[in-house]
Structures are given as structure tokens and as C-alpha cells.
XYZ file of C-alpha atoms in Angstrom:
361
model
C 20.002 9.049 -18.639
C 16.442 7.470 -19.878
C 16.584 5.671 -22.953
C 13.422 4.804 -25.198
C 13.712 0.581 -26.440
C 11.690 0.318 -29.781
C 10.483 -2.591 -31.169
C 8.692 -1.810 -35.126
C 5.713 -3.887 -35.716
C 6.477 -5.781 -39.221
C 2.999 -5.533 -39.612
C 2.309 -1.539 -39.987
C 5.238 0.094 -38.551
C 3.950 1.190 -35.305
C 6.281 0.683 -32.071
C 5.251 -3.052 -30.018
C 4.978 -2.782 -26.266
C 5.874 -5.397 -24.205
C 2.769 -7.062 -22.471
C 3.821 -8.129 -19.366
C 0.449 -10.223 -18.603
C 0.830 -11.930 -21.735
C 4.726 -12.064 -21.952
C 4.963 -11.002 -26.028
C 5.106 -7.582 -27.558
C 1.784 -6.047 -28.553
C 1.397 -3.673 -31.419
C -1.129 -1.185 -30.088
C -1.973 0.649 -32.976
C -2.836 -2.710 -35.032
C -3.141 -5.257 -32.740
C -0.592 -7.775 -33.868
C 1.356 -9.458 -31.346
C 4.417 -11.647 -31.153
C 6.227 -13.888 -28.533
C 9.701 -13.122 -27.540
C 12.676 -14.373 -28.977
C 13.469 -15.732 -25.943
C 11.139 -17.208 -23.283
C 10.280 -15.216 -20.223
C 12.744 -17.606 -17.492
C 11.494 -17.137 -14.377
C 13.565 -18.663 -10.727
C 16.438 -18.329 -13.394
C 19.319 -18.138 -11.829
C 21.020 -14.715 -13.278
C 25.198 -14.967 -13.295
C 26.525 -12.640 -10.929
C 29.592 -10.661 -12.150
C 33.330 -10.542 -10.259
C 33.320 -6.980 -8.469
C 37.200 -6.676 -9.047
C 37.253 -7.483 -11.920
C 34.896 -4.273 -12.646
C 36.615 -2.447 -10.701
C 40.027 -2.909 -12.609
C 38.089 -2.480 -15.856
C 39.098 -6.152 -17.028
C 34.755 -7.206 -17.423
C 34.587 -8.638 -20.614
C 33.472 -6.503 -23.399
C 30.207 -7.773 -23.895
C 29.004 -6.551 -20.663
C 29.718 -2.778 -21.694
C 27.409 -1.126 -24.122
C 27.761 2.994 -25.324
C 24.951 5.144 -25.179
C 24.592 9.047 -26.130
C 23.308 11.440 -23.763
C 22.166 14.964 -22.261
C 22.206 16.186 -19.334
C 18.924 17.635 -17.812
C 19.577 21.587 -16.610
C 17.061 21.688 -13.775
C 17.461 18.251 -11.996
C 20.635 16.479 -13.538
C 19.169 13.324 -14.899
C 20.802 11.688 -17.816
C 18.851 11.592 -20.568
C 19.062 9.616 -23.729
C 17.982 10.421 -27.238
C 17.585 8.018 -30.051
C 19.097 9.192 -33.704
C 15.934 11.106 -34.692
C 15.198 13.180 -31.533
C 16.352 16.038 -31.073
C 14.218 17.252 -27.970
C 12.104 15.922 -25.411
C 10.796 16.580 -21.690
C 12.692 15.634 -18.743
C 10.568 12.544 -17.084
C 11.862 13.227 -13.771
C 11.111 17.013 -13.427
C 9.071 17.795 -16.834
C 11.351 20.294 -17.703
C 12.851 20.360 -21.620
C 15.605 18.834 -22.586
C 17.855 19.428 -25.802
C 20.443 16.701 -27.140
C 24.199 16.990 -27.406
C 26.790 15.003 -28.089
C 27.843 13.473 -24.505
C 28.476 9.705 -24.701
C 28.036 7.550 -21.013
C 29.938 3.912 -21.418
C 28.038 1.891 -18.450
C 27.807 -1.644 -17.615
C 24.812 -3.407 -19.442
C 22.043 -4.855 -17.011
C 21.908 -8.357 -16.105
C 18.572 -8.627 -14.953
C 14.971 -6.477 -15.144
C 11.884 -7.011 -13.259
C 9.087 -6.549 -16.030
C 6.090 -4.211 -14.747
C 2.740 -6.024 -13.569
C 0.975 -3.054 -13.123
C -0.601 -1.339 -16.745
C -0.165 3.118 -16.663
C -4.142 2.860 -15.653
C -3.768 1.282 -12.615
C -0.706 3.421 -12.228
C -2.670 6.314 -12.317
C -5.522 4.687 -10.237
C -3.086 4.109 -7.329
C -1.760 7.582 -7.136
C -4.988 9.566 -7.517
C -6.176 7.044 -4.682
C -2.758 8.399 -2.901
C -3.348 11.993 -3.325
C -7.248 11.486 -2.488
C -5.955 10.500 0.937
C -3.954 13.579 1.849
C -6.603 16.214 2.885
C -4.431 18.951 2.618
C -3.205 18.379 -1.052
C -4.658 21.392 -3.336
C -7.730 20.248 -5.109
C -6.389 21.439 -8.130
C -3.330 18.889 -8.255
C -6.121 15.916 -7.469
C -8.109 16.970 -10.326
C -5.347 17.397 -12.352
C -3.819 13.899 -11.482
C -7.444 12.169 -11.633
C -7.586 13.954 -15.777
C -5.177 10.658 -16.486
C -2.469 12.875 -17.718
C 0.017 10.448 -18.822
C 3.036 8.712 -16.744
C 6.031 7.090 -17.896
C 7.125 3.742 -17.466
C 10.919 4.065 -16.199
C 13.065 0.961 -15.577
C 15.111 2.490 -12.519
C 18.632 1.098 -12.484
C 19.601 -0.477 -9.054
C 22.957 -2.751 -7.963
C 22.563 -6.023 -6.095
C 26.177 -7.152 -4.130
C 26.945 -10.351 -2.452
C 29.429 -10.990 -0.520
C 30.804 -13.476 2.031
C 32.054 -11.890 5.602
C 33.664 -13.076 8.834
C 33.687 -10.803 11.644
C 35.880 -10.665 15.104
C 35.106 -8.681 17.423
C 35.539 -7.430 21.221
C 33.339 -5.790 23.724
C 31.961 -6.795 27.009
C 28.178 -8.348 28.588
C 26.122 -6.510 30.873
C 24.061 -8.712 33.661
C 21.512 -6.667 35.136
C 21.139 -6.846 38.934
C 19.772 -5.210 42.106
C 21.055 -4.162 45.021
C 18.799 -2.966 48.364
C 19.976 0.443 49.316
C 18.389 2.764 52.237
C 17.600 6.500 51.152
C 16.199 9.652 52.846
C 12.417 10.480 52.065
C 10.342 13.421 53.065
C 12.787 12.681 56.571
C 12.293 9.362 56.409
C 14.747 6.256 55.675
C 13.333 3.812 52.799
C 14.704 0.865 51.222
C 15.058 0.834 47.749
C 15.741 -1.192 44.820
C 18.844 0.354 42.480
C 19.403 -0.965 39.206
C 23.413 -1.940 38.630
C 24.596 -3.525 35.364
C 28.097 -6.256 36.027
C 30.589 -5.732 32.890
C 32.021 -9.146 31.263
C 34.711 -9.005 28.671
C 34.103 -10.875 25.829
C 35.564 -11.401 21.955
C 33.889 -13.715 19.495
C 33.652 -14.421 15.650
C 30.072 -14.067 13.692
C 30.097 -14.941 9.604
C 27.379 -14.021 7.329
C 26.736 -14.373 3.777
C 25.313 -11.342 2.146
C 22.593 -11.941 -1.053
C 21.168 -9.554 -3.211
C 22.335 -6.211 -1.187
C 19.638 -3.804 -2.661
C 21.279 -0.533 -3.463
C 19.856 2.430 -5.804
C 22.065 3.210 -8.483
C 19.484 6.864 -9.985
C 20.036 10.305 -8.562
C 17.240 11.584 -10.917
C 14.912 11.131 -7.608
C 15.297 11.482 -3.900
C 16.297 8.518 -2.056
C 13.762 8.469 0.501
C 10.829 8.038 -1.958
C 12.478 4.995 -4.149
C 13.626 3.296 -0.893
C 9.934 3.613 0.456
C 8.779 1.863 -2.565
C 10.558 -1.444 -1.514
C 10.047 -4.404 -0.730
C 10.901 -5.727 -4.530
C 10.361 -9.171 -5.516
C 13.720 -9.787 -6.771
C 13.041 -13.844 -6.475
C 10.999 -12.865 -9.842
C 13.827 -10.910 -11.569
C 14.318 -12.256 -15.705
C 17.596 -12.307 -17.466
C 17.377 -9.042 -19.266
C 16.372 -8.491 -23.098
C 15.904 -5.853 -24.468
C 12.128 -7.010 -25.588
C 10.956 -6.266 -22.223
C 11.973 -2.841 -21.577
C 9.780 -2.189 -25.450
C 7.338 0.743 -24.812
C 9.345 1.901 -21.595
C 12.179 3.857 -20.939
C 15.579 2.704 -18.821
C 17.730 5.503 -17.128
C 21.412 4.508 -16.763
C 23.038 4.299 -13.264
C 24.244 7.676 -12.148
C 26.139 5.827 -8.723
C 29.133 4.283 -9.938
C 29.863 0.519 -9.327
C 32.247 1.651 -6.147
C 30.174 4.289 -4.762
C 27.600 1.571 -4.829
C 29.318 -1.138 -3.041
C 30.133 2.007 -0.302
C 26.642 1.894 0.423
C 26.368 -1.664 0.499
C 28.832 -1.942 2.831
C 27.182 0.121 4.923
C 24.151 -1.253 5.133
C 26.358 -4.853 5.819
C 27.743 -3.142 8.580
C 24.551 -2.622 10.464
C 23.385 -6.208 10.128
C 27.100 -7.149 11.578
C 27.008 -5.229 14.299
C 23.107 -6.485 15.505
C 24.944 -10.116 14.649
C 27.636 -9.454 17.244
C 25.326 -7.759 20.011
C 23.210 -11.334 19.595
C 26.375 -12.891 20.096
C 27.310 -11.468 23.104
C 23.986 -11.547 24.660
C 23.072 -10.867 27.979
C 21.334 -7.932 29.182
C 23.208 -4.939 27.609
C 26.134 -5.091 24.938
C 28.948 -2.703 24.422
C 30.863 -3.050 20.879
C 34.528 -1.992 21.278
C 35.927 -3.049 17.909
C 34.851 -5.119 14.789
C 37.214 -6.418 12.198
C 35.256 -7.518 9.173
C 37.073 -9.726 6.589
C 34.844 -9.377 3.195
C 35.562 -11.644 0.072
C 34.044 -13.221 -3.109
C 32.594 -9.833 -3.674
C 30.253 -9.996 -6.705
C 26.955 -7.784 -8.763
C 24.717 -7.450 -10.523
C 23.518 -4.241 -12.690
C 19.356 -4.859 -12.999
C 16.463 -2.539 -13.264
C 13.123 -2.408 -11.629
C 9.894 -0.970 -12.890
C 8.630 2.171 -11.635
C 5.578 4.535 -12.832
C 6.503 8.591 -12.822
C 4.954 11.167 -13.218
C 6.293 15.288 -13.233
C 3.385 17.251 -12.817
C 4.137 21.302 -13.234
C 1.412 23.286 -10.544
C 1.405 26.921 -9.815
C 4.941 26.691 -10.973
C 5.433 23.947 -9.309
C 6.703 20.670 -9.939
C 5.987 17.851 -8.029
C 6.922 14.330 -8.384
C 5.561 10.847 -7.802
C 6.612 7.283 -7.963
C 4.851 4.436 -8.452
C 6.395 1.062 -7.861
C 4.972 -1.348 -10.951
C 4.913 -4.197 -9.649
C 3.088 -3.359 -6.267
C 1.226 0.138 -6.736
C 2.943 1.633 -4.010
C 3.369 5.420 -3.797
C 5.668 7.320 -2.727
C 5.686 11.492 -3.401
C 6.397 15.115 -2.734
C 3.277 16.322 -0.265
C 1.909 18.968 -1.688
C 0.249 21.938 0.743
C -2.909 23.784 0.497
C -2.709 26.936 2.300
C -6.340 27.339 2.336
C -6.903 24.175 3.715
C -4.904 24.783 6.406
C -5.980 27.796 7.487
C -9.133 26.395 7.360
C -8.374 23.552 9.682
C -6.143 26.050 11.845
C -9.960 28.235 12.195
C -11.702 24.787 12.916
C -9.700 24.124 15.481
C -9.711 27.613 17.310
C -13.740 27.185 16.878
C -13.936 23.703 18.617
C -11.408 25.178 21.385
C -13.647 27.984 22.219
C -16.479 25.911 22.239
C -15.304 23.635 24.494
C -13.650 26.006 26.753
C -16.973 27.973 27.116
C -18.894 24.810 27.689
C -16.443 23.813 30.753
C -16.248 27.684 31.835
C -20.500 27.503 32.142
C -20.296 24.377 33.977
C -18.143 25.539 36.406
């Protein structure tokens, strides 16, 4: 779900937008601005929140909020409405979207990274992006380079930490030589073979896990939001809902557990690279790892990204923009002309060259 945050200006009415540069809302329409209630705390340490505790639904109330929702019929992303909206357009697929009644219960954020970057630049980076891939239609550059307009989204993301201790067993490979004699063309030659000597081994390795970064959207495919990190979470702001004014927030569609699944994961992989350092030598083999994980905590933030749903040919494609950075990430879009065209090219330059080297010879 995306949900709009408005702040009226007292002094005409319009909706403020939150200024990250200046760190106050801004009235666009009349230029009044005003600071925010409560400073913009950056290095401030945000509280992290007791993972079982979620899990057994015992958080206290204040860190649940209620929201009402619709779902959108083409890609599935949550979408919230305010009271007097009754319709609007998907932002993650363009497609329209009509309200219902559905309700979503959810976790409130702890922390939000405001945007740096302002919807020009946003639209500057990705018309740079597509201007780059030769084969993109020219119509979809043109139509990107009009300005058409891109929403701000505050994509909702989990951070776990969590203390580990591993054991674990395998065995050390020492690489060595040996001189062995083998037949040649008839011939005997001496040769030098490769052999690897197996040590047993078991060890301990304990790590301390901070700020495991895991996407908590299915609005948009992984492998574009992932390619937008890194994030500068050392910058991250306890959240208010005066920064998210003139942007939109979609609520987590991966559920706290689901979440921590892929966390652990990802944990996993750094343990087992821990243990093959441990064992060193030349080679490692891995039999078994026990991990013993504890003082499992979260945090529910969000982190700014540009979008835009652009319908082509009847065609949608999508782009991300991450706001703090100007990093793209996108579906490639194909021009069949263009390919063709370098397909011919290429033929050309073959037959050229293969009649040059044909005359020479």
C-alpha cells in the first residue's frame, strides 16, 4: 500500500512539502515555510525493537498504527487512499486503482531516510540512464526527457541485528606436489601433479550482525531495489510524519518473519566465509555449522526512492531512482529496429572485412 502524508499550509490551504535541503515544510503554492516540530536528529541513535516480542504480538500498542487499503489488480501493490479519494493510478505499474474497504494493521516505522535528491534531478538521472542504452526506443527517451512526472515513494525496508556464535567442523587442505614420470609422444617425462593433504578440524567463529538490510515491498522486482544500494543508513532520522509531507510511503508487504528468513540467510553466507577464514589453509571443506542466534532485534524504516510507470506501445515499464544517490535501476526496453539495424551493420563490416582478407590472399 502507498499512502499520501499531508501537511495544510495555515497560510492558504495548499499541501507543505517537506524540503529536505532546508529541513522545514515548504508551501509551494504560497511560499510559506515552517520548521518541524521536531528537529531533524541526525547520528541519533534509533531504539531497536525486541523481535519476539513482535513475533508473539506483545509490541506495545503505540508501535501499531491502522491504515485502509486496495489492492492493485495488475501488479498487487497495496495502495492507500485518504477519506476523500476515491480513485487514483497505481505508482508502481500506472494502472487505475479503485478504493474498498480492506484495512492492513502494520508496524509503524522507526526510522526514514529523507530524500536529497529534488523530482528534477530525478528525472535528470534517468533520462541520462536511458540516453545510455542505444537500443532503448527513441520514443520512450523522448517521452522520459518531456519531464512527465515521478513519484516520491518511501519504500519500506527491515533492518535485524542479531548476536551469533557458530561451531563448526570440516577439514584443511595443504596443497603439495609430488614428481611423477608419464608417457609422452613414446617418451617418459617427469611431471609435477598437484595433491591436496586433508586435516580435520572444528572451531568456534562469533559475529555480531548490525543493520541486516532486507526489502520489505513486493510492488517491484527485487533485483532493481537491491541494485540501488548502498544506503546511507548512518544518516537514517527518527521518523515523523513531517518528512514523508509531499511523498507517498507503501506499507511492508514481507511480514516481520518472512523478513528475518531472509536475513538469516544472508547471515548465513557471511558465517560460512567466517569459518572457511578460520580454517585456513589452502582449500576448506564445511561439513556442519551450528549457529546459536540471540538478542534478535528490528527495525521497520523507509528509504527514499523516485518511480516512475511509464505506459509505451502498451507497455509498461518501470524505473527506480534511489533519492539519495541518483542511481538507476530499470526494465531495458528493446528497439527492434535498432537491432536489426546493428544485426545489418554487423553483416556489412563482416563482408567487408572478409573480402578485404580474401583479395589479399
Amino acid at each position: 500500500m502507498t499512502e499520501d502524508h499531508r501537511f495544510p499550509c495555515p497560510n492558504c490551504g495548499a499541501d507543505y512539502r517537506f524540503d529536505p535541503d532546508a529541513g522545514q515544510l515548504v508551501c509551494d503554492h504560497c511560499g510559506h515555510s515552517e520548521p518541524m516540530h521536531e528537529p531533524r536528529a541526525r547520528n541519533t541513535t534509533i531504539e531497536e525493537l525486541d523481535f519476539n516480542a513482535a513475533l508473539s504480538q506483545t509490541l506495545p500498542e503505540a508501535e501499531i498504527e491502522e491504515t485502509r487499503v486496495s489492492k492493485c489488480p495488475n501488479c498487487g501493490a497495496e495502495v492507500e487512499f485518504d477519506a476523500d479519494t476515491h480513485a487514483t493510478e497505481c505508482p508502481f505499474c500506472a494502472t487505475p486503482v479503485v478504493t474498498d474497504t480492506g484495512t492492513h494493521r502494520h508496524i509503524k516505522p522507526r526510522g526514514v531516510l529523507p530524500f536529497r535528491l529534488s523530482e528534477r534531478e530525478a528525472q535528470k538521472a534517468m533520462a541520462d540512464w536511458l540516453g545510455r542504452l542505444w537500443f532503448a526506443p527513441n520514443g520512450l527517451k523522448d517521452y522520459a526527457r518531456k519531464g512527465r512526472k515521478m513519484d516520491g515513494i518511501y519504500v519500506p525496508y527491515w533492518t535485524f541485528d542479531a548476536d551469533t556464535k557458530s561451531r563448526y567442523s570440516g577439514a584443511r587442505g595443504t596443497i603439495y606436489y609430488v614428481t611423477e614420470t608419464r608417457m609422452r609422444d613414446g617418451k617418459p617425462e617427469q611431471v609435477q601433479v598437484q595433491k591436496i593433504r586433508w586435516t580435520p578440524v572444528s572451531g568456534r567463529v562469533a559475529r555480531f550482525f548490525d543493520d541486516i538490510l532486507v526489502l520489505a515491498s513486493k510492488s517491484l522486482p527485487k533485483k532493481y531495489t537491491d541494485a540501488l544500494e548502498p544506503w546511507d543508513l548512518s544518516e537514517l532520522t527518527p521518523y515523523s510524519p513531517e518528512f514523508l509531507a509531499g511523498f507517498r510511503a507503501e506499507g511492508y508487504q514481507v511480514q516481520l518473519e518472512e523478513g528475518f528468513a531472509e536475513a538469516r540467510a544472508i547471515m548465513d553466507r557471511t558465517i560460512d566465509r567466517d569459518v572457511r577464514f578460520d580454517i585456513g589453509g589452502d582449500r576448506q571443506r564445511v561439513n556442519g555449522i551450528e549457529t546459536q542466534v540471540s538478542d534478535v532485534t528490528f527495525k521497520h524504516i523507509l528509504l527514499p526512492v523516485w518511480m516512475a510507470a511509464y505506459k509505451f506501445r502498451g507497455k509498461t515499464y518501470r524505473f527506480v531512482v534511489n533519492g539519495r544517490t541518483g542511481r538507476v535501476q530499470g526494465e531495458r526496453p528493446w528497439s527492434a529496429w535498432k537491432i536489426a539495424l546493428a544485426v545489418i551493420a554487423g553483416l556489412i563490416v563482416a563482408g567487408v572485412v572478409g573480402y578485404v582478407i580474401a583479395m589479399n590472399q
